[in-house]
CSV table of C-alpha atoms and ligand atoms in Angstrom, one decimal:
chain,number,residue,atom,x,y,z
A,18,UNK,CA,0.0,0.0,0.0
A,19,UNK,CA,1.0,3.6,-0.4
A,20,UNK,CA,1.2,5.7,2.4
A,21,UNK,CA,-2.1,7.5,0.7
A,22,UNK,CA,-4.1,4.0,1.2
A,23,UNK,CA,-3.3,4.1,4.4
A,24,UNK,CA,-5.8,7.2,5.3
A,25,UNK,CA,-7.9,6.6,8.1
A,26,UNK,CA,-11.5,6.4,6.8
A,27,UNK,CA,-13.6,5.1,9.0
A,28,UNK,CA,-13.2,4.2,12.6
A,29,UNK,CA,-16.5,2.0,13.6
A,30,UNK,CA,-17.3,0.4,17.5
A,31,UNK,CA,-19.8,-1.5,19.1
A,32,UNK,CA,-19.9,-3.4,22.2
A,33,UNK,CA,-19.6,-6.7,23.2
A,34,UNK,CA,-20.6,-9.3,25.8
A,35,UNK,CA,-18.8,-12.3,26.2
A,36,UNK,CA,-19.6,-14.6,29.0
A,37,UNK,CA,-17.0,-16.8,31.2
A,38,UNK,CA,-16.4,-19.8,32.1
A,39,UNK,CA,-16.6,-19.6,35.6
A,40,UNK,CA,-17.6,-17.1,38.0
A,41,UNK,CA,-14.2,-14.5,38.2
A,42,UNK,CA,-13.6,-12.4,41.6
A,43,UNK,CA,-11.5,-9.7,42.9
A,44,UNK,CA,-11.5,-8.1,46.1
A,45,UNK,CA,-13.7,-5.2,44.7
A,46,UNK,CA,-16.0,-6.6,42.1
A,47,UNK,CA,-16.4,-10.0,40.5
A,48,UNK,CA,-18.3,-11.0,36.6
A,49,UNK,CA,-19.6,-13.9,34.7
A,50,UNK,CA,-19.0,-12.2,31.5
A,51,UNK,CA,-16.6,-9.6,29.9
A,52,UNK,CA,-17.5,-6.8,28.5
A,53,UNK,CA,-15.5,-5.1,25.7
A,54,UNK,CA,-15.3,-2.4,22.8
A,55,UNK,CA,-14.0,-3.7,19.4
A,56,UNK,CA,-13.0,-0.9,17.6
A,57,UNK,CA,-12.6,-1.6,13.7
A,58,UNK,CA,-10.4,0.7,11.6
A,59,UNK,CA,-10.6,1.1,7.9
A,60,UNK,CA,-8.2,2.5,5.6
A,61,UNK,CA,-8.2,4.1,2.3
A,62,UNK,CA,-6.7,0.8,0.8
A,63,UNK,CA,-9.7,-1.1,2.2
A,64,UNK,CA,-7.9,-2.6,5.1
A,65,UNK,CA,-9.7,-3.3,8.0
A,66,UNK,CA,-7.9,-3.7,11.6
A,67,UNK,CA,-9.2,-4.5,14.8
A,68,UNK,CA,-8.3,-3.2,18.9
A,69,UNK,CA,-10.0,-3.8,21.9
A,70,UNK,CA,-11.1,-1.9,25.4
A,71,UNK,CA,-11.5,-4.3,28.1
A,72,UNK,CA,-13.0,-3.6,31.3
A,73,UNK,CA,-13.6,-5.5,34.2
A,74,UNK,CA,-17.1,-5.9,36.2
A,75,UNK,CA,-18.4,-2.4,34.4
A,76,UNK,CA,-16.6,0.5,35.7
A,77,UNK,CA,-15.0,-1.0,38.6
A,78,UNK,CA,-11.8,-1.9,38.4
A,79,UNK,CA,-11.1,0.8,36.6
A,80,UNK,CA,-13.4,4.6,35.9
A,81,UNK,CA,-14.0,3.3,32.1
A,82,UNK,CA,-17.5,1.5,31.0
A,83,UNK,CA,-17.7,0.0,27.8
A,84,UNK,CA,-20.5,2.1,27.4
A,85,UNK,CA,-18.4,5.2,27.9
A,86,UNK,CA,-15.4,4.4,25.6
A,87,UNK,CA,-17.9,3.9,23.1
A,88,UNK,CA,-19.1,7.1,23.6
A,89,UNK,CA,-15.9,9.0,23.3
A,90,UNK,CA,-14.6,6.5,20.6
A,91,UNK,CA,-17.4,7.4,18.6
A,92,UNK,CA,-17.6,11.3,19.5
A,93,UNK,CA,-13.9,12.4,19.9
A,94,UNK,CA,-11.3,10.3,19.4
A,95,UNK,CA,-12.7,8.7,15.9
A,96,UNK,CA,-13.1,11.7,14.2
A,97,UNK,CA,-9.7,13.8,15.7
A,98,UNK,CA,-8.5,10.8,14.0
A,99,UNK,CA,-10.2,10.8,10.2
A,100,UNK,CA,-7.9,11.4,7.0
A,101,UNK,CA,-4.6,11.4,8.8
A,102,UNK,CA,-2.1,8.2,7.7
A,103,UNK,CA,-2.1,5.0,10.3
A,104,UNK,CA,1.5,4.7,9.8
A,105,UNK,CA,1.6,8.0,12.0
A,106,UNK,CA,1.9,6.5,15.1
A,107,UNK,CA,2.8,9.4,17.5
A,108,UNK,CA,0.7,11.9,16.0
A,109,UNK,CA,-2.5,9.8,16.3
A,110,UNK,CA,-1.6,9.7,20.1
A,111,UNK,CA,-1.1,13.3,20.6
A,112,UNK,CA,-4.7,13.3,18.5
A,113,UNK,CA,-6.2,11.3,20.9
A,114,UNK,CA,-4.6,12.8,24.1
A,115,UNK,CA,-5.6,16.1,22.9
A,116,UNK,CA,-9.5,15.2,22.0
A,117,UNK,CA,-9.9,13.7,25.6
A,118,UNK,CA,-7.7,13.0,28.9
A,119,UNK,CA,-7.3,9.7,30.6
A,120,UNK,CA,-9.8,7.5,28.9
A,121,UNK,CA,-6.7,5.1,28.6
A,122,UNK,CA,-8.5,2.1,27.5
A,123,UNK,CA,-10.5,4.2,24.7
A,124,UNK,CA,-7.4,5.6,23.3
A,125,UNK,CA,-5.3,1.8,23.5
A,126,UNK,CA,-8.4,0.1,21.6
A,127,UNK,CA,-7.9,2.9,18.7
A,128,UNK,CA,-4.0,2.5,18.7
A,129,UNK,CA,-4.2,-0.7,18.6
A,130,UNK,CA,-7.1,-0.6,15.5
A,131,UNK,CA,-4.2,1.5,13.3
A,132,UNK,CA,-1.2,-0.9,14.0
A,133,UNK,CA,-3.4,-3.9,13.0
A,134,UNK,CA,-4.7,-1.8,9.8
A,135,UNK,CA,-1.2,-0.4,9.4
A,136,UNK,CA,0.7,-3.7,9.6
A,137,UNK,CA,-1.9,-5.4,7.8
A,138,UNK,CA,-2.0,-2.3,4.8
A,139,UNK,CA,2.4,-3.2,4.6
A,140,UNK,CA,1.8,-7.0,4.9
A,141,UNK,CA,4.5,-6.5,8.1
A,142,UNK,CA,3.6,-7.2,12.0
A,143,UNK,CA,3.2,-4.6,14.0
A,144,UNK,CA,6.2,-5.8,15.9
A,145,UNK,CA,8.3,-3.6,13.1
A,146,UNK,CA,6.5,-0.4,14.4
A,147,UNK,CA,7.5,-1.3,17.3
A,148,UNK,CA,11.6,-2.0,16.9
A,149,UNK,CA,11.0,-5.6,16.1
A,150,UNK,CA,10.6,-9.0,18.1
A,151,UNK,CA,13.2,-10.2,20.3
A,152,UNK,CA,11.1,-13.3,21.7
A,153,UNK,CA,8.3,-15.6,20.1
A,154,UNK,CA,7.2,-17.3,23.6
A,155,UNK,CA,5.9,-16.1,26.2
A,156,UNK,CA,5.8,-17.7,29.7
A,157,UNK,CA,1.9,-17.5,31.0
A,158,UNK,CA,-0.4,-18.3,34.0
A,159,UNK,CA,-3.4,-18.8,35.1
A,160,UNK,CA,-5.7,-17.0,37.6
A,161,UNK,CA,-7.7,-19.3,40.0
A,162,UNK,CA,-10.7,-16.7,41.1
A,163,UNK,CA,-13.7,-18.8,42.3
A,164,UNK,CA,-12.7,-18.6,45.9
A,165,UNK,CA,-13.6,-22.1,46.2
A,166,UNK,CA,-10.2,-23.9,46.6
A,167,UNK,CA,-11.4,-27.6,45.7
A,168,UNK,CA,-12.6,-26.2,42.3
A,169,UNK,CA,-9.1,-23.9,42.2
A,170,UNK,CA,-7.3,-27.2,42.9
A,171,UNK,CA,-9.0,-29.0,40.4
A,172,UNK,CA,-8.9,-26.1,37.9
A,173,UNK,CA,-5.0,-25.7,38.2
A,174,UNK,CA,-4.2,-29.8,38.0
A,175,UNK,CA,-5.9,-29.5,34.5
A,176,UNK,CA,-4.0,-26.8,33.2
A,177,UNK,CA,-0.4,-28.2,34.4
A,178,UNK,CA,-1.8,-31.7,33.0
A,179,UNK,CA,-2.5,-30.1,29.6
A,180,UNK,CA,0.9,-28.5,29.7
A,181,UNK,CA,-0.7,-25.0,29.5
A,182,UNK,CA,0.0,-23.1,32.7
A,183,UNK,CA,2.5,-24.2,35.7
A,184,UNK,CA,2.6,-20.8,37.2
A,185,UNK,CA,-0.7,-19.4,38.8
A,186,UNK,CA,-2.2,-16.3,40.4
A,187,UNK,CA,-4.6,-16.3,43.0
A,188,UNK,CA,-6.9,-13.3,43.8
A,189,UNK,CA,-7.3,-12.7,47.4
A,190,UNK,CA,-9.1,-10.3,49.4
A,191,UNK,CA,-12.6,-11.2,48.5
A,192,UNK,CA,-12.7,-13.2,51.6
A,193,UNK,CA,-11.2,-12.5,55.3
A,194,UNK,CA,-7.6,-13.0,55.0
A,195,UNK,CA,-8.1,-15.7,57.9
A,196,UNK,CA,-10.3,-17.3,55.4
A,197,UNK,CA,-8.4,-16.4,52.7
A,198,UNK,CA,-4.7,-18.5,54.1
A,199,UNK,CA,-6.8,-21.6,54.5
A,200,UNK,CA,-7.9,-22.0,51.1
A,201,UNK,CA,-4.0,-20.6,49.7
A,202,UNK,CA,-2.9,-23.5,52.3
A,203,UNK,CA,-5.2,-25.8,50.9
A,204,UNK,CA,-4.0,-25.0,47.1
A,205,UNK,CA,-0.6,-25.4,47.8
A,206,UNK,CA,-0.6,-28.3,49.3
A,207,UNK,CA,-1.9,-29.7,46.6
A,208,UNK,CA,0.5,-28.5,43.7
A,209,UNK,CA,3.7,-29.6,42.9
A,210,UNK,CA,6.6,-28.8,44.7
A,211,UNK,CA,8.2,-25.5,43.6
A,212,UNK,CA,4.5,-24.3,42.0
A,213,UNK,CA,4.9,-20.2,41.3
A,214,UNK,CA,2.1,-18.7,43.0
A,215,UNK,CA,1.1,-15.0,42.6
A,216,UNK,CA,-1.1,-13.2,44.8
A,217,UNK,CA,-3.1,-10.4,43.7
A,218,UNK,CA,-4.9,-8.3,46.4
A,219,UNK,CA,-6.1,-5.8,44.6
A,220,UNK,CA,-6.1,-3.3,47.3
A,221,UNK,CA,-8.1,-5.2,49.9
A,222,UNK,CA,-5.9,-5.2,52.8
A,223,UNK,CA,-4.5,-2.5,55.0
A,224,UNK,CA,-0.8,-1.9,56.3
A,225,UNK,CA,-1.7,-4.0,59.3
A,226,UNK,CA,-3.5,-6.7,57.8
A,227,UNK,CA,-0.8,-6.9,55.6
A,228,UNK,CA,1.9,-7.2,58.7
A,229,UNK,CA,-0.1,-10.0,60.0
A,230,UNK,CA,-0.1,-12.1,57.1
A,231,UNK,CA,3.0,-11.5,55.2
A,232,UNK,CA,4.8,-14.0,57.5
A,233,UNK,CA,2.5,-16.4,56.2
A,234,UNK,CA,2.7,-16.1,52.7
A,235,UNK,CA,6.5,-16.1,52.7
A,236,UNK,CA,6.1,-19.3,54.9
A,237,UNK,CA,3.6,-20.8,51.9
A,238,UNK,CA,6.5,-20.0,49.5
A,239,UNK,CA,4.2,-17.0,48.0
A,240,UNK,CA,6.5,-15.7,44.7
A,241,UNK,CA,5.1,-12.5,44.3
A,242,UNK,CA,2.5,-10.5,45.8
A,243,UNK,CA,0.4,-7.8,43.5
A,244,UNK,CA,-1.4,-4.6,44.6
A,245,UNK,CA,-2.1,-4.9,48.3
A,246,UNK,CA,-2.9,-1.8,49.4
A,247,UNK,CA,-5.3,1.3,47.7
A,248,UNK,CA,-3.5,3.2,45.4
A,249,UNK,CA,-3.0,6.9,46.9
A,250,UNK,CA,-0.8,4.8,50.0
A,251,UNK,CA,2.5,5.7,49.0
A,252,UNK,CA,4.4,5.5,51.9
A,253,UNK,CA,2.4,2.6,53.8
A,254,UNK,CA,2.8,0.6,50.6
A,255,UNK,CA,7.2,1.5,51.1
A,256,UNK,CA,6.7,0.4,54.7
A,257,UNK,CA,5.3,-2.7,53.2
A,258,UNK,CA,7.7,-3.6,50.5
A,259,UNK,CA,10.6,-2.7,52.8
A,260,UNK,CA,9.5,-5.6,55.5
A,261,UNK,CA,8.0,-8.1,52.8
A,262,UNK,CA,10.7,-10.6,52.4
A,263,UNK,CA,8.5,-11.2,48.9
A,264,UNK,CA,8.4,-8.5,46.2
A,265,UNK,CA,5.5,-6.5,45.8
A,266,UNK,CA,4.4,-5.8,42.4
A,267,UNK,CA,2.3,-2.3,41.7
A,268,UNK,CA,-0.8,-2.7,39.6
A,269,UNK,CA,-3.4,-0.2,40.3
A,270,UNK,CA,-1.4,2.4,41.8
A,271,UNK,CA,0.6,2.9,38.4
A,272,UNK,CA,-1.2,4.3,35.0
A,273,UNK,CA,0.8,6.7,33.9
A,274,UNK,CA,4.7,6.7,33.4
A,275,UNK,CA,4.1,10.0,36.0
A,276,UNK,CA,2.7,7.4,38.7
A,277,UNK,CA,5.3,4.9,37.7
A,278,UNK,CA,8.4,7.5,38.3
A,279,UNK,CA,6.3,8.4,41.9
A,280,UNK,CA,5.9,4.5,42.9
A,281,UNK,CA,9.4,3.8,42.1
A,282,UNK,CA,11.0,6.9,43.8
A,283,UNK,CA,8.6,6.2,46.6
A,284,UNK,CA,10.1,2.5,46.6
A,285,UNK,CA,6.2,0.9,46.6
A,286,UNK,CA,7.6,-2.1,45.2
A,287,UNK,CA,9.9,-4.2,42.8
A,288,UNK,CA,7.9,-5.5,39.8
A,289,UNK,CA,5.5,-3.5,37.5
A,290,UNK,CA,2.7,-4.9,35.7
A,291,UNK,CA,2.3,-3.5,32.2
A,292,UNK,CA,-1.3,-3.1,30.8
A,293,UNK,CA,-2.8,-1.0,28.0
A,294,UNK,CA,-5.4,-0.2,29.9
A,295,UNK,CA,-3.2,1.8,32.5
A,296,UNK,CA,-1.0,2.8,29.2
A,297,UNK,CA,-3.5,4.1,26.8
A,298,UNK,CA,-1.7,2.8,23.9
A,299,UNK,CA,1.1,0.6,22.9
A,300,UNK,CA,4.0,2.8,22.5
A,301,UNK,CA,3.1,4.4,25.8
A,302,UNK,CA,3.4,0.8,27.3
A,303,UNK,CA,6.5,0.0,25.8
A,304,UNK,CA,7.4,3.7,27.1
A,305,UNK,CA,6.4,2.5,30.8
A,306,UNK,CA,8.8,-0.7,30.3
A,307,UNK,CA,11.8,1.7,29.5
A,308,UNK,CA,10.9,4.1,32.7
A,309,UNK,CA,10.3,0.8,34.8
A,310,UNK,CA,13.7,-0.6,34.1
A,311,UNK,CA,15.5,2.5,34.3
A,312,UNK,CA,14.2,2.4,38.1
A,313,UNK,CA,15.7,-1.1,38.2
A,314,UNK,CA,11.8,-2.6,38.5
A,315,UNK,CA,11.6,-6.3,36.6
A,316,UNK,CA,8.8,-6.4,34.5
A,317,UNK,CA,5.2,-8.4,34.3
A,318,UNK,CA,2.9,-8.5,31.1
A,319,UNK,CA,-0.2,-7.8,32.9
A,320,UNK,CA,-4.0,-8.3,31.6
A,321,UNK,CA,-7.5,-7.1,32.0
A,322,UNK,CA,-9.1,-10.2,31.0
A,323,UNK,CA,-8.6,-9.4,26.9
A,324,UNK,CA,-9.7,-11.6,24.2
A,325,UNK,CA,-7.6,-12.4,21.6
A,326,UNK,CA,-7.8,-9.1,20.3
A,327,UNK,CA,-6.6,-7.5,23.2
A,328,UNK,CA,-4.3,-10.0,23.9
A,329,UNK,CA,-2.8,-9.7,20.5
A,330,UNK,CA,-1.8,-6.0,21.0
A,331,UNK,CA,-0.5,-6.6,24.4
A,332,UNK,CA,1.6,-9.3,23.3
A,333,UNK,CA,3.0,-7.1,20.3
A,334,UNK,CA,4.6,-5.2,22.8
A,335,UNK,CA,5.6,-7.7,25.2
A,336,UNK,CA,7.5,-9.1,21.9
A,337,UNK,CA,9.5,-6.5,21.7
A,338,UNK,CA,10.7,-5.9,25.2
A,339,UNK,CA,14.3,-5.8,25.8
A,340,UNK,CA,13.1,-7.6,29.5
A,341,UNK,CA,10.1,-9.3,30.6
A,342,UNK,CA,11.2,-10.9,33.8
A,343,UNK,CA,8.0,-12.2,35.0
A,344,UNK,CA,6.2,-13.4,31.8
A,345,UNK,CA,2.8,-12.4,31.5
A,346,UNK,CA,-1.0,-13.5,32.0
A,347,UNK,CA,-2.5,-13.3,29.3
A,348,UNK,CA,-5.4,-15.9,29.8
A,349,UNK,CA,-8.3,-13.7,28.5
A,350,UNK,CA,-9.2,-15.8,25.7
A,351,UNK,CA,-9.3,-18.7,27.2
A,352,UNK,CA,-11.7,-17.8,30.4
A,353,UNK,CA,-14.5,-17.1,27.5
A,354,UNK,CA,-16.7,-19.6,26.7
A,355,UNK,CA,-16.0,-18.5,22.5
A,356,UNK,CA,-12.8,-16.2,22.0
A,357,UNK,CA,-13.1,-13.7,19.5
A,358,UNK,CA,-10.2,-14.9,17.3
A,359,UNK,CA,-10.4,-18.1,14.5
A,360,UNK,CA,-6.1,-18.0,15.0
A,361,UNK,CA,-3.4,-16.1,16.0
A,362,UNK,CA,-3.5,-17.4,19.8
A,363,UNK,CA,-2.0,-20.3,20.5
A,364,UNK,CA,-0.6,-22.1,24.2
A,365,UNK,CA,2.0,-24.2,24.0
A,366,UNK,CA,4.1,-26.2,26.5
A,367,UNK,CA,3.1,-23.3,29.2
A,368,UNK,CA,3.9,-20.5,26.8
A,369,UNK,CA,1.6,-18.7,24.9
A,370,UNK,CA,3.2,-17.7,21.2
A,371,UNK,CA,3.1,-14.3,19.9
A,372,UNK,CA,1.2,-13.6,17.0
A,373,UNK,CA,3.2,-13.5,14.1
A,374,UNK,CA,1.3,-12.6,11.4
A,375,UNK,CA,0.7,-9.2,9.7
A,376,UNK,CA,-0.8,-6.5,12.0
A,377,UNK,CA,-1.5,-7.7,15.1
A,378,UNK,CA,-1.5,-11.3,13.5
A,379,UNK,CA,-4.8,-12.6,14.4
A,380,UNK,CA,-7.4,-13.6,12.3
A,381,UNK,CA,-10.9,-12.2,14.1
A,382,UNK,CA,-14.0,-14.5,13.9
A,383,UNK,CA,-16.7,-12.5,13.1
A,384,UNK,CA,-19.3,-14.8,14.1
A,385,UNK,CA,-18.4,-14.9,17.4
A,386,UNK,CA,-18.1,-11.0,17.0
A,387,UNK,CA,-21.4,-10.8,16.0
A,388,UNK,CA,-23.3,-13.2,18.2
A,389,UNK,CA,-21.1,-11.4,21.2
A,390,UNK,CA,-22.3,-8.3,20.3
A,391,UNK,CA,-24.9,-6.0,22.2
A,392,UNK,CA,-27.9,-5.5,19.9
A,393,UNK,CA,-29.3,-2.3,22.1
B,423,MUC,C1,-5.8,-7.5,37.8
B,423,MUC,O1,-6.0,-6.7,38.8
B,423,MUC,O2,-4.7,-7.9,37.7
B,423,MUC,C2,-6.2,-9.6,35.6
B,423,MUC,C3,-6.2,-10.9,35.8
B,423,MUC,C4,-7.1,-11.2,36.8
B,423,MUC,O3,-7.4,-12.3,37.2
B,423,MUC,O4,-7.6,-10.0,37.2
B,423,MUC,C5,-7.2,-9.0,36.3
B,423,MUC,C6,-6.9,-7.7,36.9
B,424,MG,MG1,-3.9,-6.9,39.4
């Protein structure tokens, strides 16, 4: 294609409900289904590419509904957008951060529309936009998030039979952290020896809870323990990280490279968790990578429960990272009942493998699109 046929024409949405395999909680909210935004970008040359806005339980675990990003999709960002070239990465994000501020996973889902149409328009993945893949693999796991620890058990021993994950998070905080060290006890018992376990609070506990039970997690071989106190607790969340004998990884308390530099000079924690939906787009991610490991922080491909369009424009990025110390999560498409994509995702010997294809190298299925999507 000429750079001409790669004008932005058209930038169409609509919203999706997809439901889950199994109930899903986190300390704050918990869903049976996911809800996203596929955004669908055409092109002068008739190319079509596809992004994605998760959410998680509406407009819980983060401020955006589907039902807003749609609205600003649709009424800002879309047509700040129309006529200018794909291929013109940075000025479509100043475009968007101009039109609107924050609405992070709106802006991601349209970034990531242009590098699928972009690399799809050059026949070339939109790992070359982004200085080119350095791995092919990815190391992932698998959240256990029923709260019920005999079907956790049961869930995880079929994964590590099937070769797919070895390496699992837990969510915790839904339940009383009394409650909540039987049934880690109870899980670990179970696996094998040397199992990685995550723990992701999501911001339930408080300094003090967090002084009471950090003993025990260390003593139940916890690896890593994600987001355990709010967000605006800068210093308590230091205190915490300087005592915890495990590393403490920031989630929540990190969108923007701004409250990355904060975290890290306030020494919150060791790890960062990369998502677009905290980034707002996919050079901005690879952006937060660079600022993390300049502050010495390893690094952790994070999710919001994606399908394989979302996971596909995560794992572009995560392709091209110098460093990706922890692996990532990205599970999404297989915690729907139907994933969105006919191929591009594929888990392998407890990996999943990047796309590889042009754009973001996945081929949607639009008939699960269309059956998923909301008809009011
Ligand atoms: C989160 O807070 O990490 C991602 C995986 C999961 O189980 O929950 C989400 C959000
Ligand atoms: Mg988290």
């Amino acid at each position: 294609a000429t750079v001409r046929g790669t004008a932005i024409k058209a930038i169409r949405t609509r919203i999706v409900d997809c439901v889950t395999t199994r109930r899903h909680k986190l300390s704050n909210t918990e869903l049976t289904h996911q809800s996203f935004v596929i955004v669908e970008a055409m092109l002068a040359d008739g190319t079509t590419g596809y992004g994605e806005a998760s959410t998680l339980g509406g407009p819980r675990w983060s401020e955006e509904s589907v039902e807003a990003i749609k609205a600003n999709i649709d009424t800002y960002l879309a047509p700040a957008l129309l006529d200018g070239s794909a291929l013109d990465f940075e000025l479509n994000a100043l475009k968007m951060k101009k039109a609107v501020s924050r609405n992070t996973s709106a802006r991601a889902a349209v970034e990531g529309a242009l590098y699928d149409a972009a690399g799809k328009a050059l026949d070339l993945p939109a790992t070359a936009f982004l200085g080119g893949a350095v791995r092919d693999r990815i190391e992932v796991l698998w959240a256990l998030a029923s709260g019920d620890a005999e079907q956790e058990i049961e869930e995880a021993k079929a994964k590590l039979d099937a070769r797919l994950h070895r390496r699992f998070k837990i969510k915790l905080g839904f339940h009383e952290p009394r409650e909540d060290m039987i049934r880690l006890r109870r899980i670990m018992s179970a696996m094998p020896a040397g199992t990685e376990m995550v723990v992701d609070i999501n911001q339930g506990w408080s300094e003090a809870t967090f002084i009471r039970y950090v003993p025990e997690l260390a003593e139940m071989g916890i690896a890593l323990i994600e987001q355990p106190l709010k967000p605006g607790l800068l210093h308590a969340t230091a205190r915490v990280a300087q005592r915890s004998p495990i590393p403490i990884m920031t989630d929540e308390a990190a969108f923007s490279t701004q409250d990355l530099v904060q975290n890290a000079v306030a020494a919150t924690g060791s790890v960062y968790s990369l998502k677009l939906v905290k980034s707002g787009g996919l050079q901005e991610m690879k952006r937060a990578a660079a600022v993390a490991g300049a502050f010495g922080l390893e690094l952790y491909g994070g999710c919001l429960l994606e399908s394989g369009i979302g996971a596909a424009a995560h794992l572009a990025v995560f392709a091209t990272l110098p460093a990706l110390e922890w692996g990532c999560e990205h599970f999404g498409p297989s915690i729907l009942q139907r994933d969105l994509t006919a191929s591009g995702i594929a888990y392998r010997d407890f990996h999943i493998e990047t796309p590889k294809g042009p754009g973001l190298g996945i081929t949607v299925d639009t008939d699960a699109l269309d059956a998923a999507t909301r008809k009011h």
